[in-house]
Amino acid sequence: MRKNIVAGNWKMNTTVEEGIELADQINSRLEGKEKNCEVVICVPFTHLTSVNAVIDKDLMGLGAENCSEHEKGAYTGEVSAAMVKSTGASHVILGHSERRQYFGETNEQLLAKTQKALEHGLTPIFCVGEVLEERENGTFNDVVASQVEALFSLSPEAFSKIVIAYEPVWAIGTGKTATADQAEDMHAHIRKVIEDKYGKEIADNTSILYGGSCKPSNAKELFAKPDVDGGLIGGAALDADSFMGIIEAFD
Ligand code: PEP
């Protein structure tokens, strides 16, 4: 059966020293705690090795926020999936709306990144989501379906290793959350799109996380929905108390 997951996305925040402290705080709070979800923290590339050294991998996973679609070579400034894996990381966020919007990442590129991540044993947390205009003009279901379908050349075995994060772009960092019903409707839609391609078993086993101004005060209502399997958390993941509050929404 699919897993419940709470994953933090630190984005371009914290120095290495601050990141170690935050990871350490989260780690201490998870020690001896019964939790009903998997926890992952996705941190800047510069932090991976040092954060890996202070966390207990039985308590939480570690992820990067991106990786290259290339294996290796003359790509100055890029970081490969093999490099990410070699830090001890287990996950990688791909296709975050900020990468699509500010860095022009395309569906084709994201498929190649996903393939590289999988080849190197990383679990992709693959983000999809519509912008405000698409929400308002009613095309949001088609937009999100086509983002998911960009991965449909993957084999069933490969696809079954992916975690999907639905993040309506209008809700990211805006304080404006999708209602639990809006989230549920989209998650059920995504699951149906997956089912139509890969069948019910893979669709039922795919974890679909919600992201977009998720916080301790709204996480319980969102996570109570049958197709919402946890959250990808931005701002609220930068504070150990609020991140723990979201993890505890599964208690
Ligand atoms: C995110 O960037 O993945 C995110 C969901 O951000 P926030 O929680 O701050 O809206």
Short mmCIF file of C-alpha atoms and ligand atoms in Angstrom, two decimals:
data_model
loop_
_atom_site.label_atom_id
_atom_site.label_comp_id
_atom_site.label_asym_id
_atom_site.label_seq_id
_atom_site.Cartn_x
_atom_site.Cartn_y
_atom_site.Cartn_z
CA MET A 1 0.00 0.00 0.00
CA ARG A 2 1.14 3.54 -0.61
CA LYS A 3 3.10 5.44 1.99
CA ASN A 4 2.23 8.66 3.78
CA ILE A 5 5.12 11.08 3.36
CA VAL A 6 5.92 14.53 4.72
CA ALA A 7 8.82 16.06 2.77
CA GLY A 8 10.41 19.43 3.42
CA ASN A 9 11.69 21.60 0.58
CA TRP A 10 14.15 24.09 2.02
CA LYS A 11 14.61 25.86 -1.34
CA MET A 12 17.49 28.41 -1.32
CA ASN A 13 17.40 28.97 2.42
CA THR A 14 19.85 28.50 5.30
CA THR A 15 23.63 28.50 5.37
CA VAL A 16 25.31 25.12 5.87
CA GLU A 17 25.65 25.86 9.60
CA GLU A 18 21.97 26.83 9.94
CA GLY A 19 20.94 23.81 7.89
CA ILE A 20 22.88 21.43 10.14
CA GLU A 21 21.19 22.97 13.16
CA LEU A 22 17.71 22.67 11.67
CA ALA A 23 18.30 19.06 10.57
CA ASP A 24 19.64 18.25 14.01
CA GLN A 25 16.56 19.77 15.69
CA ILE A 26 14.20 17.76 13.49
CA ASN A 27 16.26 14.62 14.07
CA SER A 28 16.12 15.02 17.87
CA ARG A 29 12.38 15.54 17.78
CA LEU A 30 11.87 12.41 15.74
CA GLU A 31 13.92 10.29 18.13
CA GLY A 32 11.68 7.94 20.07
CA LYS A 33 8.57 9.32 18.36
CA GLU A 34 5.94 7.02 16.89
CA LYS A 35 5.10 8.56 13.55
CA ASN A 36 2.63 7.51 10.92
CA CYS A 37 4.45 8.85 7.90
CA GLU A 38 7.84 8.80 6.26
CA VAL A 39 9.80 12.03 6.69
CA VAL A 40 12.21 13.46 4.11
CA ILE A 41 14.12 16.73 4.13
CA CYS A 42 15.21 18.13 0.75
CA VAL A 43 18.07 20.57 1.14
CA PRO A 44 20.41 22.64 -1.05
CA PHE A 45 23.21 20.68 -2.78
CA THR A 46 25.83 22.40 -0.60
CA HIS A 47 24.19 20.98 2.54
CA LEU A 48 23.71 17.35 1.57
CA THR A 49 26.93 15.83 2.89
CA SER A 50 26.93 17.72 6.19
CA VAL A 51 23.24 17.17 6.84
CA ASN A 52 23.67 13.49 5.99
CA ALA A 53 26.25 13.27 8.77
CA VAL A 54 23.88 14.56 11.48
CA ILE A 55 20.64 12.73 10.70
CA ASP A 56 19.61 9.19 11.48
CA LYS A 57 18.48 7.64 8.22
CA ASP A 58 16.10 5.35 10.08
CA LEU A 59 14.24 8.48 11.14
CA MET A 60 14.19 10.43 7.91
CA GLY A 61 15.30 10.47 4.31
CA LEU A 62 17.45 13.09 2.69
CA GLY A 63 16.82 14.65 -0.69
CA ALA A 64 18.18 17.20 -3.16
CA GLU A 65 16.01 19.84 -4.82
CA ASN A 66 17.09 19.13 -8.39
CA CYS A 67 19.58 17.14 -10.46
CA SER A 68 20.96 17.22 -13.97
CA GLU A 69 19.49 15.29 -16.87
CA HIS A 70 23.07 14.51 -17.98
CA GLU A 71 25.18 11.67 -16.64
CA LYS A 72 28.45 13.63 -16.26
CA GLY A 73 30.87 15.85 -18.11
CA ALA A 74 31.20 19.44 -19.31
CA TYR A 75 28.11 20.99 -17.70
CA THR A 76 29.63 23.64 -15.46
CA GLY A 77 27.59 24.29 -12.36
CA GLU A 78 25.35 21.25 -12.72
CA VAL A 79 25.01 18.44 -10.20
CA SER A 80 24.39 14.89 -11.41
CA ALA A 81 22.09 12.25 -9.95
CA ALA A 82 25.18 10.12 -9.20
CA MET A 83 26.70 13.01 -7.23
CA VAL A 84 23.48 13.48 -5.25
CA LYS A 85 23.31 9.77 -4.52
CA SER A 86 26.95 9.71 -3.38
CA THR A 87 26.16 12.20 -0.57
CA GLY A 88 23.84 9.66 1.07
CA ALA A 89 20.65 11.18 -0.34
CA SER A 90 17.68 8.97 -1.18
CA HIS A 91 15.31 11.45 -2.85
CA VAL A 92 15.30 14.31 -5.32
CA ILE A 93 12.61 16.90 -6.05
CA LEU A 94 12.11 17.29 -9.80
CA GLY A 95 9.93 19.68 -11.78
CA HIS A 96 9.22 22.10 -8.96
CA SER A 97 7.20 24.99 -10.38
CA GLU A 98 10.06 27.37 -9.57
CA ARG A 99 12.35 25.26 -11.78
CA ARG A 100 9.75 25.14 -14.55
CA GLN A 101 8.96 28.87 -14.28
CA TYR A 102 12.31 30.55 -13.57
CA PHE A 103 14.69 28.08 -15.21
CA GLY A 104 12.53 27.03 -18.15
CA GLU A 105 12.59 23.32 -17.37
CA THR A 106 10.53 21.46 -19.95
CA ASN A 107 8.59 18.20 -19.80
CA GLU A 108 11.25 16.54 -22.01
CA GLN A 109 14.06 17.67 -19.72
CA LEU A 110 12.13 16.54 -16.66
CA LEU A 111 11.61 13.09 -18.14
CA ALA A 112 15.40 12.86 -18.71
CA LYS A 113 16.09 14.03 -15.14
CA THR A 114 13.62 11.49 -13.78
CA GLN A 115 15.32 8.71 -15.76
CA LYS A 116 18.73 9.74 -14.42
CA ALA A 117 17.44 9.89 -10.84
CA LEU A 118 15.92 6.42 -11.14
CA GLU A 119 19.05 4.99 -12.79
CA HIS A 120 21.02 6.13 -9.75
CA GLY A 121 18.58 4.79 -7.20
CA LEU A 122 17.03 8.10 -6.14
CA THR A 123 13.29 8.45 -5.52
CA PRO A 124 11.99 11.38 -7.56
CA ILE A 125 9.41 13.62 -5.92
CA PHE A 126 7.92 14.83 -9.18
CA CYS A 127 6.00 18.11 -8.94
CA VAL A 128 3.01 19.08 -11.04
CA GLY A 129 0.52 21.92 -10.73
CA GLU A 130 -1.37 24.61 -12.55
CA VAL A 131 -0.88 28.38 -12.46
CA LEU A 132 -3.67 30.71 -11.32
CA GLU A 133 -4.82 31.50 -14.84
CA GLU A 134 -5.26 27.80 -15.57
CA ARG A 135 -7.20 27.33 -12.34
CA GLU A 136 -9.45 30.24 -13.29
CA ASN A 137 -9.98 29.31 -16.95
CA GLY A 138 -10.84 25.73 -16.04
CA THR A 139 -7.95 24.00 -17.87
CA PHE A 140 -6.23 22.84 -14.67
CA ASN A 141 -7.15 19.16 -14.94
CA ASP A 142 -5.75 18.93 -18.48
CA VAL A 143 -2.61 20.90 -17.60
CA VAL A 144 -1.78 18.64 -14.67
CA ALA A 145 -2.65 15.48 -16.63
CA SER A 146 -0.19 16.49 -19.36
CA GLN A 147 2.57 17.10 -16.78
CA VAL A 148 2.04 13.61 -15.38
CA GLU A 149 1.79 12.13 -18.89
CA ALA A 150 5.24 13.54 -19.66
CA LEU A 151 6.53 10.53 -17.66
CA PHE A 152 4.45 7.95 -19.48
CA SER A 153 7.31 6.56 -21.56
CA LEU A 154 8.67 5.10 -18.30
CA SER A 155 8.16 1.40 -17.75
CA PRO A 156 5.55 0.45 -15.13
CA GLU A 157 8.39 -0.69 -12.86
CA ALA A 158 10.14 2.69 -13.15
CA PHE A 159 6.95 4.72 -12.74
CA SER A 160 6.02 2.81 -9.60
CA LYS A 161 9.13 4.25 -7.87
CA ILE A 162 7.99 7.86 -8.27
CA VAL A 163 6.27 10.07 -5.72
CA ILE A 164 4.01 12.78 -7.19
CA ALA A 165 3.55 16.18 -5.53
CA TYR A 166 0.56 18.24 -6.60
CA GLU A 167 1.43 21.87 -5.99
CA PRO A 168 -1.00 24.44 -7.36
CA VAL A 169 1.39 27.27 -8.24
CA TRP A 170 -1.06 29.90 -6.93
CA ALA A 171 -0.80 28.31 -3.48
CA ILE A 172 3.01 28.06 -3.22
CA GLY A 173 4.41 30.50 -0.70
CA THR A 174 1.32 32.69 -1.00
CA GLY A 175 -0.43 31.70 2.21
CA LYS A 176 -3.36 30.71 0.00
CA THR A 177 -4.01 26.97 0.37
CA ALA A 178 -6.14 24.86 -1.93
CA THR A 179 -9.18 23.69 -0.02
CA ALA A 180 -9.07 20.08 1.07
CA ASP A 181 -11.79 19.35 -1.51
CA GLN A 182 -9.84 21.02 -4.33
CA ALA A 183 -6.77 19.01 -3.34
CA GLU A 184 -8.74 15.76 -3.13
CA ASP A 185 -10.40 16.34 -6.53
CA MET A 186 -7.03 16.88 -8.19
CA HIS A 187 -5.34 13.98 -6.42
CA ALA A 188 -8.16 11.63 -7.46
CA HIS A 189 -7.84 12.98 -11.02
CA ILE A 190 -4.07 12.35 -11.05
CA ARG A 191 -4.61 8.84 -9.70
CA LYS A 192 -7.13 8.15 -12.49
CA VAL A 193 -4.69 9.44 -15.13
CA ILE A 194 -2.07 7.05 -13.73
CA GLU A 195 -4.58 4.19 -13.58
CA ASP A 196 -5.56 4.68 -17.23
CA LYS A 197 -1.92 4.23 -18.24
CA TYR A 198 -0.41 1.86 -15.67
CA GLY A 199 -3.41 0.13 -14.08
CA LYS A 200 -5.11 0.24 -10.70
CA GLU A 201 -2.39 -1.42 -8.65
CA ILE A 202 0.31 1.10 -9.58
CA ALA A 203 -2.15 4.01 -9.27
CA ASP A 204 -3.27 2.87 -5.82
CA ASN A 205 0.33 2.47 -4.69
CA THR A 206 1.53 5.89 -5.88
CA SER A 207 1.95 8.41 -3.06
CA ILE A 208 0.54 11.78 -4.11
CA LEU A 209 1.57 14.66 -1.84
CA TYR A 210 -0.04 18.08 -1.61
CA GLY A 211 2.10 21.23 -1.56
CA GLY A 212 1.14 24.88 -1.28
CA SER A 213 1.09 26.80 2.00
CA CYS A 214 0.58 23.63 4.00
CA LYS A 215 1.03 24.28 7.72
CA PRO A 216 0.18 22.63 11.05
CA SER A 217 -3.23 24.35 11.10
CA ASN A 218 -4.44 22.95 7.77
CA ALA A 219 -2.41 19.73 7.37
CA LYS A 220 -4.84 17.49 9.27
CA GLU A 221 -7.81 18.42 7.09
CA LEU A 222 -5.78 18.01 3.89
CA PHE A 223 -4.19 14.69 4.92
CA ALA A 224 -7.58 13.28 6.00
CA LYS A 225 -8.64 13.16 2.35
CA PRO A 226 -8.37 9.65 0.91
CA ASP A 227 -6.13 10.56 -2.05
CA VAL A 228 -3.85 12.99 -0.19
CA ASP A 229 -0.89 10.97 1.04
CA GLY A 230 1.06 13.73 2.74
CA GLY A 231 2.71 16.99 1.87
CA LEU A 232 5.64 18.71 0.23
CA ILE A 233 6.31 21.59 2.57
CA GLY A 234 8.18 24.80 1.76
CA GLY A 235 8.08 27.68 4.26
CA ALA A 236 6.80 25.61 7.18
CA ALA A 237 9.70 23.15 6.78
CA LEU A 238 12.18 25.83 7.82
CA ASP A 239 11.09 25.71 11.42
CA ALA A 240 11.39 22.46 13.40
CA ASP A 241 8.20 23.12 15.41
CA SER A 242 5.99 23.78 12.43
CA PHE A 243 7.51 20.91 10.42
CA MET A 244 6.86 18.57 13.36
CA GLY A 245 3.32 19.96 13.64
CA ILE A 246 2.70 18.85 10.06
CA ILE A 247 4.21 15.40 10.68
CA GLU A 248 1.93 15.11 13.72
CA ALA A 249 -1.12 15.73 11.55
CA PHE A 250 -0.84 12.01 10.79
CA ASP A 251 -1.02 11.05 14.52
C1 PEP B 1 7.01 24.27 -2.13
O1 PEP B 1 7.76 25.11 -2.57
O2 PEP B 1 7.18 23.09 -2.48
C2 PEP B 1 5.93 24.69 -1.24
C3 PEP B 1 4.90 23.91 -1.11
O3 PEP B 1 6.09 25.91 -0.62
P1 PEP B 1 5.15 26.52 0.54
O4 PEP B 1 4.83 25.40 1.51
O5 PEP B 1 5.97 27.60 1.16
O6 PEP B 1 3.92 27.02 -0.13
#
